Coordinates of C-alpha atoms in Angstrom, one line a residue:
X38 CA -19.1 -11.6 54.8
X39 CA -19.6 -9.4 57.6
X40 CA -17.0 -8.6 60.4
X41 CA -19.0 -10.7 62.8
X42 CA -17.7 -13.5 60.9
X43 CA -14.4 -12.7 61.3
X44 CA -11.5 -13.8 63.6
X45 CA -11.5 -12.4 66.8
X46 CA -8.2 -10.8 66.1
X47 CA -9.9 -9.2 63.0
X48 CA -12.4 -7.8 65.4
X49 CA -9.9 -6.3 68.2
X50 CA -7.9 -4.5 65.0
X51 CA -8.5 -1.1 66.4
X52 CA -7.5 -2.2 70.3
X53 CA -4.3 -3.9 68.5
X54 CA -3.4 -0.7 66.7
X55 CA -3.5 1.0 70.0
X56 CA -2.0 -1.0 72.3
X57 CA 1.1 -1.2 69.6
X58 CA 1.3 2.7 69.1
X59 CA 1.6 2.9 73.0
X60 CA 4.2 0.0 72.8
X61 CA 5.8 2.0 70.2
X62 CA 5.6 5.0 72.1
X63 CA 7.6 3.7 75.0
X64 CA 9.8 1.7 73.3
X65 CA 10.7 5.2 71.5
X66 CA 11.2 6.7 74.8
X67 CA 13.6 4.3 76.2
X68 CA 15.8 4.4 73.0
X69 CA 15.8 8.0 73.1
X70 CA 17.0 7.6 76.9
X71 CA 19.5 5.0 76.2
X72 CA 21.3 6.5 72.9
X73 CA 21.0 10.4 73.6
X74 CA 20.1 11.1 77.6
X75 CA 17.2 12.2 79.1
X76 CA 14.3 13.8 77.6
X77 CA 13.1 17.0 78.2
X78 CA 9.6 18.2 78.1
X79 CA 8.9 20.0 75.1
X80 CA 6.3 22.6 73.3
X81 CA 5.0 21.1 69.6
X82 CA 7.3 21.6 67.1
X83 CA 10.5 22.0 69.0
X84 CA 13.6 19.7 68.8
X85 CA 13.7 16.4 70.7
X86 CA 17.1 15.8 72.4
X87 CA 17.9 12.8 69.5
X88 CA 17.1 15.5 67.0
X89 CA 19.7 17.8 68.7
X90 CA 22.2 15.0 68.1
X91 CA 21.4 15.2 64.0
X92 CA 21.5 19.3 64.2
X93 CA 25.4 18.6 65.3
X94 CA 26.0 16.2 62.5
X95 CA 24.6 18.7 59.8
X96 CA 27.8 20.3 58.6
X97 CA 29.8 17.4 58.6
X98 CA 26.8 15.3 56.4
X99 CA 26.8 18.4 54.6
X100 CA 30.6 18.3 53.7
X101 CA 30.1 14.3 53.0
X102 CA 27.4 15.4 50.4
X103 CA 24.1 14.5 52.3
X104 CA 22.0 17.5 53.0
X105 CA 19.4 17.5 56.3
X106 CA 16.1 19.0 56.3
X107 CA 15.7 22.7 57.0
X108 CA 14.8 21.9 60.5
X109 CA 17.9 20.4 61.5
X110 CA 20.0 23.4 59.8
X111 CA 22.4 25.3 62.4
X112 CA 20.4 29.0 61.1
X113 CA 16.8 27.3 61.2
X114 CA 13.7 29.3 62.4
X115 CA 10.6 27.7 62.9
X116 CA 8.3 28.4 60.0
X117 CA 5.4 29.1 62.0
X118 CA 7.3 31.6 64.2
X119 CA 5.5 35.2 64.3
X120 CA 1.9 33.5 62.7
X121 CA -1.2 31.7 64.4
X122 CA 0.1 28.4 62.8
X123 CA 0.3 25.3 64.2
X124 CA 3.7 23.2 64.2
X125 CA 2.0 20.3 63.0
X126 CA 0.6 22.4 59.7
X127 CA 4.5 23.1 58.7
X128 CA 6.7 20.9 56.5
X129 CA 9.4 21.5 59.1
X130 CA 7.1 20.7 62.5
X131 CA 7.3 17.1 62.0
X132 CA 10.3 14.5 63.5
X133 CA 11.1 11.1 62.6
X134 CA 9.2 8.0 63.9
X135 CA 12.2 6.7 65.1
X136 CA 15.4 8.4 66.7
X137 CA 18.1 6.3 65.2
X138 CA 16.6 7.2 62.0
X139 CA 16.8 10.3 59.7
X140 CA 16.0 11.7 55.9
X141 CA 18.1 13.6 53.8
X142 CA 19.1 14.1 50.4
X143 CA 22.2 13.3 48.3
X144 CA 23.3 16.3 47.2
X145 CA 25.1 15.3 43.8
X146 CA 21.7 13.7 42.6
X147 CA 18.9 15.0 44.6
X148 CA 18.1 11.5 45.6
X149 CA 16.1 11.4 49.0
X150 CA 17.9 9.1 51.2
X151 CA 17.7 7.5 54.7
X152 CA 20.3 8.2 57.5
X153 CA 20.5 5.6 60.5
X154 CA 22.8 5.3 63.2
X155 CA 24.7 2.4 64.8
X156 CA 26.4 1.6 67.3
X157 CA 28.7 -1.2 66.8
X158 CA 29.0 -2.0 70.7
X159 CA 24.9 -2.8 70.6
X160 CA 25.0 -4.0 66.9
X161 CA 28.3 -5.5 66.1
X162 CA 27.1 -7.3 62.5
X163 CA 24.8 -4.8 61.0
X164 CA 27.4 -2.7 59.0
X165 CA 29.1 -6.1 58.1
X166 CA 25.9 -8.0 56.6
X167 CA 24.6 -5.0 55.0
X168 CA 28.1 -4.6 53.1
X169 CA 27.9 -8.0 52.5
X170 CA 25.5 -7.8 50.3
X171 CA 26.7 -5.0 48.8
X172 CA 29.5 -6.9 47.2
X173 CA 29.5 -8.6 43.9
X174 CA 28.1 -10.7 42.5
X175 CA 25.3 -10.7 45.4
X176 CA 24.5 -6.9 44.6
X177 CA 23.5 -7.1 41.4
X178 CA 21.6 -10.1 41.7
X179 CA 17.7 -9.6 41.0
X180 CA 16.9 -11.8 44.0
X181 CA 18.8 -9.7 46.6
X182 CA 16.2 -7.7 48.4
X183 CA 18.2 -6.8 51.1
X184 CA 18.3 -2.8 51.4
X185 CA 21.5 -1.3 50.0
X186 CA 24.2 0.4 52.0
X187 CA 24.8 3.1 49.5
X188 CA 27.2 4.6 52.1
X189 CA 28.8 3.8 55.4
X190 CA 29.8 7.0 57.3
X191 CA 31.9 7.0 60.9
X192 CA 30.7 9.1 63.2
X193 CA 33.7 11.7 64.3
X194 CA 34.6 11.6 67.8
X195 CA 32.5 8.7 68.8
X196 CA 34.0 5.5 68.4
X197 CA 31.8 2.6 67.2
X198 CA 29.1 4.7 65.7
X199 CA 28.4 4.5 62.1
X200 CA 25.6 6.1 59.8
X201 CA 24.4 4.0 57.0
X202 CA 23.2 5.5 54.3
X203 CA 20.0 3.9 52.3
X204 CA 17.4 4.6 50.2
X205 CA 14.3 6.6 51.3
X206 CA 11.7 3.7 51.7
X207 CA 8.4 3.6 52.5
X208 CA 6.4 0.8 54.7
X209 CA 5.2 -1.9 52.6
X210 CA 1.5 -1.5 53.0
X211 CA 1.4 2.3 52.0
X212 CA -0.7 2.9 49.7
X213 CA -3.2 0.3 50.6
X214 CA -2.7 -2.7 47.8
X215 CA -5.7 -2.6 45.1
X216 CA -5.4 -5.9 43.5
X217 CA -4.7 -9.5 44.9
X218 CA -1.9 -9.6 41.9
X219 CA -0.3 -6.8 43.7
X220 CA -0.2 -8.8 47.0
X221 CA 0.9 -11.9 44.9
X222 CA 3.5 -9.5 43.8
X223 CA 4.8 -8.4 47.0
X224 CA 4.8 -11.8 48.9
X225 CA 6.8 -13.2 45.5
X226 CA 9.1 -10.8 46.0
X227 CA 9.6 -11.0 50.1
X228 CA 9.7 -14.9 49.8
X229 CA 12.7 -14.6 47.3
X230 CA 14.2 -12.2 49.3
X231 CA 14.4 -14.6 52.3
X232 CA 15.5 -17.4 50.2
X233 CA 18.4 -15.4 48.9
X234 CA 19.4 -14.4 52.5
X235 CA 19.0 -18.2 53.5
X236 CA 20.8 -19.1 50.6
X237 CA 23.8 -17.0 51.6
X238 CA 24.0 -18.1 55.0
X239 CA 22.3 -15.2 56.7
X240 CA 19.8 -15.4 59.1
X241 CA 17.5 -11.9 59.4
X242 CA 16.2 -12.4 62.8
X243 CA 13.9 -10.0 62.9
X244 CA 11.6 -10.0 59.8
X245 CA 8.7 -8.5 61.0
X246 CA 6.3 -6.1 59.2
X247 CA 8.2 -3.1 60.6
X248 CA 11.5 -4.3 58.9
X249 CA 9.4 -4.5 55.6
X250 CA 9.6 -1.6 53.4
X251 CA 9.5 -0.6 49.6
X252 CA 11.0 2.0 46.9
X253 CA 7.6 3.8 46.5
X254 CA 9.1 6.8 44.7
X255 CA 7.5 5.6 41.5
X256 CA 4.4 5.5 43.0
X257 CA 4.0 9.0 43.8
X258 CA 3.8 11.8 40.8
X259 CA 5.0 14.0 43.5
X260 CA 7.5 13.6 46.5
X261 CA 6.0 13.1 50.0
X262 CA 7.0 14.1 53.1
X263 CA 9.3 11.5 55.1
X264 CA 7.8 12.2 58.2
X265 CA 4.2 12.1 57.0
X266 CA 4.0 10.4 53.5
X267 CA 0.4 11.0 53.1
X268 CA 1.6 15.1 52.5
X269 CA 3.7 16.5 50.1
X270 CA 6.9 17.1 50.7
X271 CA 6.7 20.7 50.8
X272 CA 3.5 20.4 52.6
X273 CA 1.5 22.3 50.2
X274 CA -1.3 19.5 50.1
X275 CA -2.2 15.6 50.5
X276 CA 0.0 13.8 48.2
X277 CA -1.9 11.8 45.7
X278 CA -0.2 8.4 44.3
X279 CA -0.6 5.9 41.5
X280 CA -1.5 2.0 42.3
X281 CA 1.1 -1.0 42.7
X282 CA -0.4 -2.0 39.1
X283 CA 0.6 1.2 37.3
X284 CA 4.0 1.6 39.2
X285 CA 5.4 -1.7 40.0
X286 CA 7.9 -1.3 43.3
X287 CA 10.8 -3.1 44.6
X288 CA 10.5 -4.3 48.3
X289 CA 13.2 -4.7 50.9
X290 CA 14.3 -6.0 53.8
X291 CA 15.9 -3.6 56.2
X292 CA 17.2 -3.7 59.9
X293 CA 20.3 -6.3 59.9
X294 CA 20.9 -5.5 63.6
X295 CA 20.0 -8.7 65.1
X296 CA 21.1 -10.7 62.0
X297 CA 23.7 -13.0 61.6
X298 CA 26.0 -14.8 59.0
X299 CA 27.2 -18.5 59.4
X300 CA 29.9 -20.4 57.5
X301 CA 28.8 -22.8 54.4
X302 CA 29.5 -25.7 56.8
X303 CA 27.2 -24.7 59.3
X304 CA 24.2 -27.2 58.6
X305 CA 23.0 -26.4 62.3
X306 CA 24.1 -23.1 63.3
X307 CA 22.6 -22.5 67.2
X308 CA 21.9 -19.2 68.7
X309 CA 20.2 -18.4 71.8
X310 CA 16.9 -16.9 71.5
X311 CA 16.4 -12.8 71.0
X312 CA 13.2 -11.4 70.8
X313 CA 13.1 -8.8 68.0
X314 CA 9.6 -6.9 67.2
X315 CA 7.5 -10.0 67.0
X316 CA 7.2 -11.0 70.6
X317 CA 4.9 -14.3 69.4
X318 CA 7.4 -16.6 69.0
X319 CA 6.4 -19.9 69.9
X320 CA 9.8 -21.5 70.3
X321 CA 11.0 -18.1 72.8
X322 CA 7.9 -18.6 75.0
X323 CA 9.5 -21.0 77.0
X324 CA 13.0 -21.7 76.1
X325 CA 14.8 -18.7 76.7
X326 CA 18.1 -20.4 77.7
X327 CA 18.0 -23.1 74.5
X328 CA 20.3 -22.2 71.5
X329 CA 18.3 -22.9 68.5
X330 CA 18.4 -22.4 64.5
X331 CA 17.5 -19.1 63.5
X332 CA 16.7 -20.1 60.1
X333 CA 12.8 -21.6 60.8
X334 CA 12.3 -18.6 63.7
X335 CA 12.4 -16.1 60.3
X336 CA 10.1 -18.8 58.7
X337 CA 7.3 -17.9 61.6
X338 CA 8.4 -14.2 61.3
X339 CA 7.4 -14.1 57.5
X340 CA 4.5 -16.3 58.0
X341 CA 3.1 -14.3 60.9
X342 CA 3.7 -11.0 58.8
X343 CA 1.1 -12.6 56.0
X344 CA -1.0 -13.6 58.7
X345 CA -1.3 -10.2 60.4
X346 CA -1.4 -8.1 57.7
X347 CA -3.1 -10.1 55.0
X348 CA -5.2 -12.9 56.5
X349 CA -6.6 -11.3 59.2
X350 CA -6.8 -7.4 57.6
X351 CA -7.9 -8.4 54.4
X352 CA -10.6 -10.3 52.7
X353 CA -10.0 -12.3 49.4
X354 CA -6.6 -14.0 50.2
X355 CA -8.1 -17.0 51.9
X356 CA -6.1 -18.9 49.6
X357 CA -2.4 -18.1 51.4
X358 CA -3.9 -19.8 54.5
X359 CA -2.5 -23.4 54.0
X360 CA 0.8 -21.9 53.3
X361 CA 0.8 -19.6 56.3
X362 CA -0.3 -22.4 58.4
X363 CA 2.9 -24.5 57.4
X364 CA 4.9 -21.6 58.0
X365 CA 3.6 -20.6 61.8
X366 CA 3.3 -23.9 63.1
X367 CA 4.5 -23.8 66.7
X368 CA 7.1 -26.7 66.2
X369 CA 10.3 -25.4 64.7
X370 CA 11.0 -28.7 62.9
X371 CA 7.9 -28.8 61.4
X372 CA 8.1 -25.6 59.3
X373 CA 9.1 -25.7 55.5
X374 CA 12.5 -24.5 54.7
X375 CA 12.0 -21.2 52.5
X376 CA 13.3 -23.0 49.5
X377 CA 10.0 -25.1 50.1
X378 CA 8.0 -21.9 51.0
X379 CA 9.2 -20.5 47.3
X380 CA 7.9 -23.7 45.6
X381 CA 4.4 -24.2 47.8
X382 CA 3.8 -20.4 46.9
X383 CA 4.8 -20.4 43.2
X384 CA 2.4 -24.0 42.8
X385 CA -0.3 -21.7 44.7
X386 CA 0.0 -19.0 42.4
X387 CA 0.2 -20.9 39.0
X388 CA -3.7 -21.8 39.8
X389 CA -4.9 -18.4 40.4
X390 CA -6.8 -17.3 37.5
X391 CA -6.4 -13.6 36.0
X392 CA -9.7 -12.6 37.2
X393 CA -8.8 -13.7 40.7
X394 CA -5.6 -11.7 40.3
X395 CA -7.3 -8.7 39.0
X396 CA -9.7 -8.9 41.9
X397 CA -9.9 -6.0 44.6
X398 CA -8.4 -6.0 47.9
X399 CA -10.8 -5.5 50.7
X400 CA -10.0 -4.4 54.0
X401 CA -11.8 -5.5 56.8
X402 CA -11.7 -1.6 58.5
X403 CA -13.8 -0.4 55.1
X404 CA -17.1 1.1 56.0
X405 CA -19.8 0.8 53.6
X406 CA -19.0 4.1 51.7
X407 CA -14.9 3.5 51.5
X408 CA -16.3 -0.2 49.5
X409 CA -18.7 2.0 47.3
X410 CA -15.6 4.3 46.8
X411 CA -12.9 2.3 46.5
X412 CA -14.8 -0.3 44.5
X413 CA -15.8 2.1 42.1
X414 CA -12.3 3.6 41.0
X415 CA -11.0 -0.2 41.3
X416 CA -13.2 -0.8 38.2
X417 CA -12.8 2.1 36.1
X418 CA -8.9 1.2 36.6
X419 CA -9.6 -2.6 36.1
X420 CA -11.7 -2.1 32.5
X421 CA -8.7 0.2 31.3
X422 CA -5.8 -2.8 32.7
X423 CA -7.6 -5.5 30.6
X424 CA -8.0 -3.0 27.8
X425 CA -4.3 -2.4 27.4
X426 CA -3.3 -6.1 28.4
X427 CA -1.7 -5.0 31.2
X428 CA -0.1 -7.7 33.5
X429 CA -2.5 -9.0 36.8
X430 CA 0.8 -9.5 38.2
X431 CA 2.8 -6.2 38.2
X432 CA 6.5 -6.8 37.9
X433 CA 8.7 -3.7 38.3
X434 CA 11.2 -3.3 35.8
X435 CA 15.0 -3.2 36.0

């Protein structure tokens, strides 16, 4: 099948990425201005306004057992000073993608973690909802795919600001999916996780692609750099990784800034529309003043993630289309519940042969040479998995 036969959305993938990058830059600049003040013009590698804020928290965070990278230490001297190196070739020359997010190390055990600053005046429910899913028996439930809050710190001298301590996670699409079985397991976990939230009367309200992450630490023999995941943490070279079949990851839903928890007696909770990262929700386009049930909107969000990330971007996953079509119906009342989604997906999964599950997932953007390379390495692994009877659907342990 050639790209000429793909959907129009697949043809404009590069244009969509460029537009999304520009949108993210604008959004980032807006958030920096709102949270930290006006941004100054700066040279490559120098600290941004929001990074200065994190630098001011360095000693306080260290006293609580969390160590920021050397870039944010009070005595930091850029490693490229006095040399011909460009800042971007150095470990300490890179910043995090989002101003409210910072990486660190838990000093007690060396665990790499993520820190997120939350202003309760802007997102009053995020801390409470995250802590709710950390309560037993919810916390130890294997169906819980809400990002765990390892700690919650109150920022000194800044009323209402908290820092959430979470595991360091990675974009769920990195590294690339190798097999159909890996995609199936990813979706199984995501469906399970959103059903778990809904069963416990919580609507996510922003479960788009950037709010889906995975714990990828076991995929990498050496730690990856948090700001540049394709590089080793010390920037000594490109980082290598295993496949999801070799080291099955756990997937998480993150960012509860727009989430709401309801009483179990509320059969039809209503909320005024609020736009998250995905602006395409059909019921929001002309009805911004009409309160609606947020749970069917969650179904649309997740269905649209699958449509954009898998049906439009990858080949060989057409079996998902009937389910996705149901999830992204224009009418919220026509969409299935998460319980029905899980049941329909289980039925689809059971009909897939082992041969299909072991088959390679092909990106529509792969060139002929890339297809030859990925195809060769895939078959080498595939033969080994068959010989060792490795499951075609890789489940994480624990």
